[in-house]
């Protein structure tokens, strides 16, 4: 058993920024299930939203966030995160992150700001179209160079160890985790009084997603099993523009492209977005994704198109080099032809219920980033607010950890028992795991995606119940593997999404159901909180 002052699970912007700051106060372990750079953060293209220019203000950024959030964002949370943004950006720069610059009116260099859907001002800092990769690379380099941080790559967090799970008669709290060391094939015990969950979201619950393979909802599933409150899981954001191509799946076409003038068109070249919203292609994502879904269903075409060909080719190549090069590999020259796009699952706006300091309902456990629900995103996240939330809230979390349990005054150490694997064998038929995995993702796409109905949700719930008992049986009878653990988490999170969606009898933000197509502020201006 290893003991640390801070135990961080996940290696995206929230986990790494927390670890870097915490290392000044004590020993830190960062546990991550694949290579440390395999995160949702690394795939973020557009950038990080933060007020930076004279003609912008915190009030305007707050107003845009509240507007997108459709009544469910607590204003104090939004204001806190947004107003602490500039200091957090400076910290990223101090860690070596480079944001694009441009020459201003007085020819002095200033930060170049992009615009995305729902933002009334240009306020998105970016690094070309690979902002997340730039942040991930620089933070990871710092982490690898920091002595007080031990990085456990290819270690899969199986479950939290809690006093309740151990049957101790002490007040309930989180005291560590069991983690599968994939190389050694054994489960190890890591103990800490301050466990920080930063495992990102659950896009892989859906058949079509812009997320990397790692996004299987592990953190929410673990927290749920440990008895934490889970909030607003019905609000899954579908990004309107994922590349539609049979060879290249899950490739995002950043919203920043629409911010630079790209227009959504159909096969005949018709700009259809104005028929749905006066803001056209730059309307908030829920509106654009639903409009595309409607167009696809109406016309029977498999996709719509995003057209930026009217812009100068050199500008396109310089501003979106990653998208330009990647599309060329499948013979799409974005400077000359419109890009085929479809909506795909992109971001989980709900998650482990926390306050603005990342504190969960389980003492000793904090959650930060996409895995958590501070309320910032309400019923629909404003583009590029998530990297901001990750880096701002992780700062507040460290302060909260230090004041709740000062380092050096650790809670009395408990003797944690090692993992019991019992009488198990290796999974004999991996095909069953893959089949169940595919089935969950397809049924979630067909029954629980952009447009929902009560009947479809009921169908999904019934099927998931059967899958859950099958998966549980595997879990008890076979040696744990990352495939089995991901499947176990995936079915758990899918069930939480369906359960939350079934409870909300109205349409709001990202939750749209044909059976209750209107917003109902009188009954439903509330978060959906699930408790075991
Ligand atoms: C994008 O680049 O369109 C994604 C940005 C975000 O999801 O915040």
Short mmCIF file of C-alpha atoms in Angstrom, two decimals, residues 43-489:
data_model
loop_
_atom_site.label_atom_id
_atom_site.label_comp_id
_atom_site.label_asym_id
_atom_site.label_seq_id
_atom_site.Cartn_x
_atom_site.Cartn_y
_atom_site.Cartn_z
CA UNK A 43 -8.39 16.70 -28.08
CA UNK A 44 -9.85 20.15 -27.37
CA UNK A 45 -9.51 22.27 -30.46
CA UNK A 46 -11.30 25.60 -30.05
CA UNK A 47 -9.74 27.00 -26.92
CA UNK A 48 -10.37 28.45 -23.51
CA UNK A 49 -12.91 31.23 -22.95
CA UNK A 50 -11.79 34.14 -20.78
CA UNK A 51 -12.38 37.88 -20.72
CA UNK A 52 -9.20 39.46 -22.09
CA UNK A 53 -10.09 42.52 -24.11
CA UNK A 54 -11.07 46.08 -23.24
CA UNK A 55 -14.38 45.82 -25.06
CA UNK A 56 -15.44 42.71 -23.15
CA UNK A 57 -16.47 42.30 -19.50
CA UNK A 58 -17.10 39.65 -16.86
CA UNK A 59 -20.77 40.71 -16.89
CA UNK A 60 -21.08 39.90 -20.59
CA UNK A 61 -19.33 36.54 -20.26
CA UNK A 62 -21.56 35.72 -17.28
CA UNK A 63 -24.68 36.75 -19.24
CA UNK A 64 -23.74 34.55 -22.24
CA UNK A 65 -23.09 31.58 -19.93
CA UNK A 66 -26.40 32.02 -18.10
CA UNK A 67 -28.23 32.39 -21.40
CA UNK A 68 -26.79 29.14 -22.82
CA UNK A 69 -27.41 27.34 -19.48
CA UNK A 70 -31.19 27.83 -19.85
CA UNK A 71 -31.94 28.82 -16.26
CA UNK A 72 -29.95 26.15 -14.41
CA UNK A 73 -26.61 27.92 -13.82
CA UNK A 74 -26.22 29.36 -10.29
CA UNK A 75 -25.06 32.91 -11.02
CA UNK A 76 -22.63 33.04 -8.09
CA UNK A 77 -20.80 29.94 -9.39
CA UNK A 78 -20.65 31.33 -12.92
CA UNK A 79 -19.38 34.72 -11.74
CA UNK A 80 -16.73 33.18 -9.48
CA UNK A 81 -15.29 30.94 -12.20
CA UNK A 82 -15.37 33.59 -14.90
CA UNK A 83 -13.84 36.34 -12.78
CA UNK A 84 -10.98 34.08 -11.63
CA UNK A 85 -10.23 33.20 -15.26
CA UNK A 86 -7.52 35.79 -16.04
CA UNK A 87 -5.30 34.65 -13.12
CA UNK A 88 -5.67 31.02 -14.18
CA UNK A 89 -4.73 31.92 -17.77
CA UNK A 90 -1.61 33.66 -16.46
CA UNK A 91 -0.72 30.49 -14.55
CA UNK A 92 -1.03 28.42 -17.74
CA UNK A 93 1.27 30.87 -19.50
CA UNK A 94 3.73 30.59 -16.59
CA UNK A 95 3.71 26.81 -17.09
CA UNK A 96 4.76 27.40 -20.71
CA UNK A 97 1.42 27.33 -22.57
CA UNK A 98 1.55 29.50 -25.69
CA UNK A 99 -1.60 31.19 -26.97
CA UNK A 100 -1.77 32.70 -30.48
CA UNK A 101 -0.94 36.39 -30.73
CA UNK A 102 -1.73 39.06 -33.30
CA UNK A 103 -0.68 42.65 -33.94
CA UNK A 104 -3.19 45.12 -32.49
CA UNK A 105 -4.12 48.62 -33.71
CA UNK A 106 -1.02 50.19 -32.21
CA UNK A 107 1.05 47.36 -33.77
CA UNK A 108 1.74 45.92 -30.34
CA UNK A 109 1.43 42.15 -29.94
CA UNK A 110 -1.74 41.08 -28.18
CA UNK A 111 -3.54 37.81 -27.59
CA UNK A 112 -5.63 36.69 -30.59
CA UNK A 113 -9.20 35.95 -29.54
CA UNK A 114 -11.60 33.64 -31.36
CA UNK A 115 -15.38 33.52 -31.24
CA UNK A 116 -17.68 30.54 -30.81
CA UNK A 117 -21.41 29.83 -30.67
CA UNK A 118 -23.35 31.69 -27.96
CA UNK A 119 -20.51 34.14 -27.22
CA UNK A 120 -21.42 37.77 -27.95
CA UNK A 121 -17.74 38.78 -27.92
CA UNK A 122 -14.43 37.40 -29.12
CA UNK A 123 -12.95 35.87 -25.96
CA UNK A 124 -11.55 32.43 -26.84
CA UNK A 125 -7.79 32.10 -26.38
CA UNK A 126 -6.37 29.44 -28.66
CA UNK A 127 -3.27 27.77 -30.01
CA UNK A 128 -4.14 27.33 -33.71
CA UNK A 129 -6.71 24.50 -33.70
CA UNK A 130 -4.80 22.34 -31.20
CA UNK A 131 -5.25 24.32 -27.98
CA UNK A 132 -5.84 21.25 -25.83
CA UNK A 133 -2.75 19.48 -27.13
CA UNK A 134 -0.64 22.55 -26.33
CA UNK A 135 -2.02 22.72 -22.76
CA UNK A 136 -1.68 18.96 -22.18
CA UNK A 137 1.89 18.82 -23.50
CA UNK A 138 3.16 21.76 -21.45
CA UNK A 139 1.46 20.73 -18.20
CA UNK A 140 2.57 17.13 -18.56
CA UNK A 141 6.15 18.22 -19.14
CA UNK A 142 6.02 20.27 -15.91
CA UNK A 143 4.52 17.31 -14.04
CA UNK A 144 7.23 14.93 -15.29
CA UNK A 145 9.87 17.45 -14.16
CA UNK A 146 8.38 17.84 -10.66
CA UNK A 147 9.98 15.63 -8.00
CA UNK A 148 7.07 15.54 -5.59
CA UNK A 149 4.72 14.04 -8.18
CA UNK A 150 4.60 10.31 -8.97
CA UNK A 151 2.84 9.49 -12.22
CA UNK A 152 1.10 6.09 -12.44
CA UNK A 153 0.35 5.57 -16.15
CA UNK A 154 -1.64 2.49 -17.23
CA UNK A 155 -3.23 2.24 -13.79
CA UNK A 156 -7.01 1.95 -13.91
CA UNK A 157 -8.87 3.21 -10.82
CA UNK A 158 -11.32 0.43 -9.98
CA UNK A 159 -13.19 1.88 -6.99
CA UNK A 160 -12.88 4.30 -4.11
CA UNK A 161 -12.07 2.90 -0.72
CA UNK A 162 -14.45 4.43 1.78
CA UNK A 163 -14.88 3.92 5.49
CA UNK A 164 -18.41 2.72 4.78
CA UNK A 165 -17.17 0.09 2.31
CA UNK A 166 -14.69 -1.14 4.90
CA UNK A 167 -17.40 -1.30 7.55
CA UNK A 168 -15.56 1.11 9.88
CA UNK A 169 -17.68 2.84 12.48
CA UNK A 170 -16.04 6.20 11.73
CA UNK A 171 -17.79 9.07 9.93
CA UNK A 172 -18.07 8.32 6.20
CA UNK A 173 -15.13 9.45 4.11
CA UNK A 174 -12.97 8.52 1.15
CA UNK A 175 -9.55 7.14 2.11
CA UNK A 176 -8.05 5.96 -1.19
CA UNK A 177 -8.55 3.81 -4.23
CA UNK A 178 -7.93 0.35 -5.60
CA UNK A 179 -6.20 0.61 -8.97
CA UNK A 180 -5.42 -2.06 -11.56
CA UNK A 181 -1.75 -2.00 -12.53
CA UNK A 182 -2.21 -3.14 -16.11
CA UNK A 183 1.41 -4.12 -16.70
CA UNK A 184 1.62 -6.33 -13.60
CA UNK A 185 -1.99 -7.46 -13.87
CA UNK A 186 -2.65 -6.86 -10.18
CA UNK A 187 -4.73 -4.45 -8.13
CA UNK A 188 -2.81 -2.11 -5.83
CA UNK A 189 -4.00 0.05 -2.91
CA UNK A 190 -3.31 3.79 -2.83
CA UNK A 191 -4.19 5.68 0.34
CA UNK A 192 -4.81 9.40 0.82
CA UNK A 193 -6.96 11.75 2.88
CA UNK A 194 -7.43 14.00 -0.16
CA UNK A 195 -8.62 12.23 -3.29
CA UNK A 196 -9.26 14.40 -6.36
CA UNK A 197 -11.33 12.93 -9.18
CA UNK A 198 -10.53 14.43 -12.60
CA UNK A 199 -11.36 11.63 -15.04
CA UNK A 200 -13.33 13.64 -17.61
CA UNK A 201 -16.58 12.68 -19.29
CA UNK A 202 -18.48 9.88 -20.92
CA UNK A 203 -18.77 10.57 -24.68
CA UNK A 204 -18.02 6.91 -25.43
CA UNK A 205 -21.42 5.98 -24.06
CA UNK A 206 -22.67 7.03 -27.51
CA UNK A 207 -21.97 5.41 -30.85
CA UNK A 208 -20.93 8.72 -32.41
CA UNK A 209 -18.75 11.02 -30.37
CA UNK A 210 -15.97 13.56 -30.69
CA UNK A 211 -14.29 12.07 -27.60
CA UNK A 212 -11.23 9.80 -27.40
CA UNK A 213 -11.57 6.15 -26.30
CA UNK A 214 -10.76 7.01 -22.68
CA UNK A 215 -14.04 8.90 -22.11
CA UNK A 216 -16.02 5.99 -20.65
CA UNK A 217 -17.53 7.75 -17.65
CA UNK A 218 -15.29 6.00 -15.11
CA UNK A 219 -15.32 8.81 -12.55
CA UNK A 220 -19.08 9.29 -12.38
CA UNK A 221 -19.61 5.52 -12.14
CA UNK A 222 -17.05 5.17 -9.32
CA UNK A 223 -18.49 8.12 -7.42
CA UNK A 224 -22.02 6.74 -7.78
CA UNK A 225 -20.93 3.36 -6.41
CA UNK A 226 -19.29 5.16 -3.49
CA UNK A 227 -22.58 6.89 -2.66
CA UNK A 228 -21.92 10.40 -4.04
CA UNK A 229 -24.72 12.57 -5.38
CA UNK A 230 -24.83 12.77 -9.19
CA UNK A 231 -26.37 15.82 -10.88
CA UNK A 232 -27.90 16.73 -14.25
CA UNK A 233 -26.77 13.72 -16.27
CA UNK A 234 -29.54 14.23 -18.83
CA UNK A 235 -27.68 17.22 -20.23
CA UNK A 236 -25.33 15.64 -22.76
CA UNK A 237 -24.01 18.12 -25.27
CA UNK A 238 -23.92 17.08 -28.93
CA UNK A 239 -21.35 19.01 -30.92
CA UNK A 240 -22.93 20.07 -34.21
CA UNK A 241 -19.89 19.48 -36.38
CA UNK A 242 -18.08 16.16 -36.23
CA UNK A 243 -16.49 15.10 -39.54
CA UNK A 244 -18.67 12.65 -41.44
CA UNK A 245 -16.34 10.16 -43.11
CA UNK A 246 -16.23 6.37 -42.99
CA UNK A 247 -12.43 6.23 -42.48
CA UNK A 248 -12.07 9.04 -39.99
CA UNK A 249 -14.43 8.83 -37.04
CA UNK A 250 -14.67 11.09 -33.96
CA UNK A 251 -12.82 13.97 -35.63
CA UNK A 252 -14.09 17.34 -34.42
CA UNK A 253 -14.41 20.34 -36.72
CA UNK A 254 -14.02 23.16 -34.22
CA UNK A 255 -16.77 25.68 -33.64
CA UNK A 256 -14.05 28.32 -33.98
CA UNK A 257 -14.39 27.73 -37.72
CA UNK A 258 -17.94 29.06 -37.59
CA UNK A 259 -16.54 31.88 -35.45
CA UNK A 260 -14.32 32.78 -38.41
CA UNK A 261 -17.26 32.82 -40.83
CA UNK A 262 -17.86 29.19 -41.87
CA UNK A 263 -21.51 28.52 -42.72
CA UNK A 264 -23.66 25.43 -42.39
CA UNK A 265 -25.27 24.48 -45.71
CA UNK A 266 -27.18 21.55 -47.12
CA UNK A 267 -26.23 19.50 -50.20
CA UNK A 268 -27.71 22.13 -52.52
CA UNK A 269 -25.79 24.94 -50.85
CA UNK A 270 -28.79 26.35 -48.91
CA UNK A 271 -27.89 28.11 -45.63
CA UNK A 272 -30.49 26.57 -43.40
CA UNK A 273 -29.56 27.85 -39.91
CA UNK A 274 -31.30 31.24 -40.28
CA UNK A 275 -34.58 29.32 -40.52
CA UNK A 276 -33.99 28.03 -36.98
CA UNK A 277 -32.34 30.94 -35.14
CA UNK A 278 -31.49 34.57 -36.00
CA UNK A 279 -27.91 33.91 -34.84
CA UNK A 280 -27.56 31.47 -37.73
CA UNK A 281 -24.56 29.12 -37.69
CA UNK A 282 -23.31 30.74 -34.47
CA UNK A 283 -26.38 29.95 -32.37
CA UNK A 284 -25.70 27.91 -29.18
CA UNK A 285 -24.90 24.26 -29.73
CA UNK A 286 -28.19 22.74 -28.62
CA UNK A 287 -30.04 24.77 -31.25
CA UNK A 288 -27.55 24.05 -34.04
CA UNK A 289 -27.31 20.31 -33.26
CA UNK A 290 -31.12 19.97 -33.22
CA UNK A 291 -31.42 21.92 -36.48
CA UNK A 292 -28.92 19.61 -38.19
CA UNK A 293 -30.69 16.56 -36.79
CA UNK A 294 -33.95 17.93 -38.19
CA UNK A 295 -32.42 18.62 -41.63
CA UNK A 296 -30.89 15.13 -41.80
CA UNK A 297 -34.19 13.49 -40.83
CA UNK A 298 -36.17 15.70 -43.26
CA UNK A 299 -33.96 15.18 -46.31
CA UNK A 300 -32.79 11.63 -45.65
CA UNK A 301 -29.24 12.79 -46.37
CA UNK A 302 -26.53 11.33 -44.10
CA UNK A 303 -24.93 14.71 -43.26
CA UNK A 304 -24.89 18.48 -43.82
CA UNK A 305 -21.86 20.57 -44.78
CA UNK A 306 -19.68 23.27 -43.24
CA UNK A 307 -18.37 25.72 -45.81
CA UNK A 308 -15.35 27.97 -45.25
CA UNK A 309 -14.17 28.05 -48.89
CA UNK A 310 -15.00 31.78 -49.20
CA UNK A 311 -12.08 32.59 -46.85
CA UNK A 312 -8.51 33.04 -48.04
CA UNK A 313 -6.78 29.64 -48.38
CA UNK A 314 -3.65 30.80 -46.53
CA UNK A 315 -5.74 32.09 -43.64
CA UNK A 316 -7.52 28.70 -43.37
CA UNK A 317 -4.24 26.75 -43.44
CA UNK A 318 -2.66 29.01 -40.84
CA UNK A 319 -5.63 29.19 -38.46
CA UNK A 320 -6.78 25.55 -38.76
CA UNK A 321 -3.66 23.57 -39.71
CA UNK A 322 -4.69 20.39 -37.91
CA UNK A 323 -8.13 20.25 -39.52
CA UNK A 324 -6.70 21.17 -42.92
CA UNK A 325 -4.05 18.43 -42.81
CA UNK A 326 -6.32 15.79 -41.28
CA UNK A 327 -9.10 16.34 -43.83
CA UNK A 328 -6.55 16.19 -46.66
CA UNK A 329 -5.66 12.64 -45.57
CA UNK A 330 -9.19 11.62 -46.61
CA UNK A 331 -9.08 13.75 -49.79
CA UNK A 332 -11.11 16.69 -48.49
CA UNK A 333 -9.46 20.03 -49.24
CA UNK A 334 -11.29 22.38 -46.89
CA UNK A 335 -10.02 25.45 -48.78
CA UNK A 336 -11.90 24.24 -51.87
CA UNK A 337 -14.81 22.08 -50.76
CA UNK A 338 -17.40 22.07 -47.95
CA UNK A 339 -16.78 19.62 -45.11
CA UNK A 340 -19.37 16.86 -44.50
CA UNK A 341 -20.46 17.04 -40.84
CA UNK A 342 -22.89 15.43 -38.38
CA UNK A 343 -23.61 16.06 -34.68
CA UNK A 344 -21.91 13.73 -32.16
CA UNK A 345 -21.82 13.37 -28.37
CA UNK A 346 -19.28 15.84 -27.08
CA UNK A 347 -19.60 16.91 -23.45
CA UNK A 348 -21.25 15.76 -20.23
CA UNK A 349 -22.66 18.88 -18.55
CA UNK A 350 -23.72 17.01 -15.41
CA UNK A 351 -21.57 14.82 -13.21
CA UNK A 352 -20.56 14.32 -9.59
CA UNK A 353 -22.40 17.03 -7.67
CA UNK A 354 -19.90 19.53 -6.22
CA UNK A 355 -19.72 23.07 -4.94
CA UNK A 356 -17.54 25.66 -6.64
CA UNK A 357 -14.54 24.30 -4.67
CA UNK A 358 -14.94 20.78 -6.08
CA UNK A 359 -16.17 19.33 -2.76
CA UNK A 360 -18.46 16.31 -3.27
CA UNK A 361 -21.06 14.91 -0.88
CA UNK A 362 -18.39 12.41 0.36
CA UNK A 363 -15.78 13.94 2.71
CA UNK A 364 -12.23 13.34 1.48
CA UNK A 365 -13.30 13.31 -2.17
CA UNK A 366 -13.25 16.30 -4.52
CA UNK A 367 -14.17 16.26 -8.23
CA UNK A 368 -13.04 18.74 -10.88
CA UNK A 369 -13.59 19.22 -14.62
CA UNK A 370 -16.00 17.36 -16.87
CA UNK A 371 -16.53 14.59 -14.31
CA UNK A 372 -18.02 17.15 -11.91
CA UNK A 373 -21.12 19.31 -11.92
CA UNK A 374 -20.47 22.70 -10.31
CA UNK A 375 -23.49 24.13 -12.13
CA UNK A 376 -21.37 26.35 -14.44
CA UNK A 377 -22.80 24.70 -17.54
CA UNK A 378 -26.42 24.48 -16.37
CA UNK A 379 -28.55 22.77 -19.01
CA UNK A 380 -26.14 23.59 -21.86
CA UNK A 381 -22.44 24.45 -21.76
CA UNK A 382 -21.20 27.59 -23.47
CA UNK A 383 -18.35 26.67 -25.86
CA UNK A 384 -14.82 26.73 -24.40
CA UNK A 385 -15.99 27.30 -20.82
CA UNK A 386 -14.83 23.83 -19.78
CA UNK A 387 -11.04 24.19 -19.92
CA UNK A 388 -11.57 27.39 -17.94
CA UNK A 389 -13.60 25.55 -15.32
CA UNK A 390 -10.95 22.82 -15.04
CA UNK A 391 -8.08 25.17 -14.33
CA UNK A 392 -9.99 27.62 -12.09
CA UNK A 393 -11.81 25.06 -9.95
CA UNK A 394 -8.69 22.92 -9.46
CA UNK A 395 -7.10 25.98 -7.84
CA UNK A 396 -10.05 26.46 -5.50
CA UNK A 397 -10.06 22.72 -4.74
CA UNK A 398 -6.50 22.80 -3.52
CA UNK A 399 -7.33 25.67 -1.13
CA UNK A 400 -10.40 23.77 0.07
CA UNK A 401 -8.42 20.53 0.62
CA UNK A 402 -5.77 22.38 2.58
CA UNK A 403 -8.28 24.10 4.81
CA UNK A 404 -10.41 20.95 5.33
CA UNK A 405 -7.45 18.66 6.12
CA UNK A 406 -4.15 20.58 6.47
CA UNK A 407 -1.13 18.58 5.33
CA UNK A 408 0.73 17.30 8.40
CA UNK A 409 -2.54 16.94 10.28
CA UNK A 410 -3.73 13.93 8.34
CA UNK A 411 -6.78 12.12 9.58
CA UNK A 412 -5.88 9.05 11.64
CA UNK A 413 -4.45 6.42 9.26
CA UNK A 414 -6.58 3.36 8.79
CA UNK A 415 -5.25 -0.04 7.90
CA UNK A 416 -6.62 -0.62 4.42
CA UNK A 417 -7.10 -4.23 3.41
CA UNK A 418 -5.63 -5.33 0.07
CA UNK A 419 -7.89 -6.03 -2.90
CA UNK A 420 -9.67 -9.40 -2.66
CA UNK A 421 -9.86 -11.06 -6.05
CA UNK A 422 -11.48 -14.27 -4.82
CA UNK A 423 -11.83 -17.35 -6.96
CA UNK A 424 -11.84 -15.80 -10.43
CA UNK A 425 -10.57 -16.75 -13.89
CA UNK A 426 -9.60 -14.74 -16.95
CA UNK A 427 -12.48 -13.60 -19.17
CA UNK A 428 -12.85 -16.50 -21.60
CA UNK A 429 -14.87 -14.72 -24.28
CA UNK A 430 -13.87 -11.13 -24.92
CA UNK A 431 -16.45 -11.06 -27.70
CA UNK A 432 -19.19 -10.81 -25.05
CA UNK A 433 -17.62 -7.67 -23.61
CA UNK A 434 -17.27 -6.08 -27.04
CA UNK A 435 -20.81 -7.04 -27.98
CA UNK A 436 -22.26 -5.45 -24.84
CA UNK A 437 -20.12 -2.38 -25.30
CA UNK A 438 -21.45 -1.90 -28.87
CA UNK A 439 -25.00 -2.57 -27.80
CA UNK A 440 -24.91 0.10 -25.10
CA UNK A 441 -23.45 2.68 -27.46
CA UNK A 442 -25.97 1.96 -30.20
CA UNK A 443 -29.01 1.95 -27.93
CA UNK A 444 -27.91 5.21 -26.32
CA UNK A 445 -27.53 6.76 -29.78
CA UNK A 446 -30.88 5.47 -31.05
CA UNK A 447 -32.96 6.08 -27.92
CA UNK A 448 -31.25 8.72 -25.77
CA UNK A 449 -29.53 11.25 -28.04
CA UNK A 450 -30.54 14.64 -29.47
CA UNK A 451 -34.30 14.07 -29.60
CA UNK A 452 -35.85 11.81 -26.94
CA UNK A 453 -39.29 10.37 -26.16
CA UNK A 454 -40.66 8.74 -23.02
CA UNK A 455 -41.11 5.43 -24.85
CA UNK A 456 -37.55 5.37 -26.17
CA UNK A 457 -36.22 6.15 -22.69
CA UNK A 458 -38.28 3.29 -21.23
CA UNK A 459 -36.90 0.89 -23.87
CA UNK A 460 -33.36 2.00 -23.09
CA UNK A 461 -33.92 1.57 -19.34
CA UNK A 462 -35.20 -1.99 -19.73
CA UNK A 463 -32.35 -3.07 -21.98
CA UNK A 464 -29.75 -1.42 -19.74
CA UNK A 465 -31.12 -3.23 -16.71
CA UNK A 466 -30.46 -6.59 -18.39
CA UNK A 467 -27.03 -5.51 -19.54
CA UNK A 468 -26.19 -4.31 -16.06
CA UNK A 469 -26.88 -7.69 -14.50
CA UNK A 470 -24.87 -9.44 -17.20
CA UNK A 471 -21.93 -7.11 -16.65
CA UNK A 472 -22.18 -7.50 -12.88
CA UNK A 473 -21.95 -11.26 -13.30
CA UNK A 474 -18.75 -10.89 -15.37
CA UNK A 475 -17.34 -8.57 -12.75
CA UNK A 476 -17.79 -11.08 -9.95
CA UNK A 477 -16.67 -14.14 -11.90
CA UNK A 478 -13.69 -12.92 -13.92
CA UNK A 479 -10.35 -11.30 -13.22
CA UNK A 480 -10.65 -7.52 -13.68
CA UNK A 481 -9.26 -6.10 -16.91
CA UNK A 482 -9.50 -2.60 -18.31
CA UNK A 483 -12.07 -3.79 -20.89
CA UNK A 484 -14.28 -5.23 -18.18
CA UNK A 485 -13.88 -2.18 -15.91
CA UNK A 486 -14.76 0.22 -18.74
CA UNK A 487 -17.82 -1.82 -19.65
CA UNK A 488 -18.93 -1.85 -16.00
CA UNK A 489 -18.60 1.94 -15.85
#
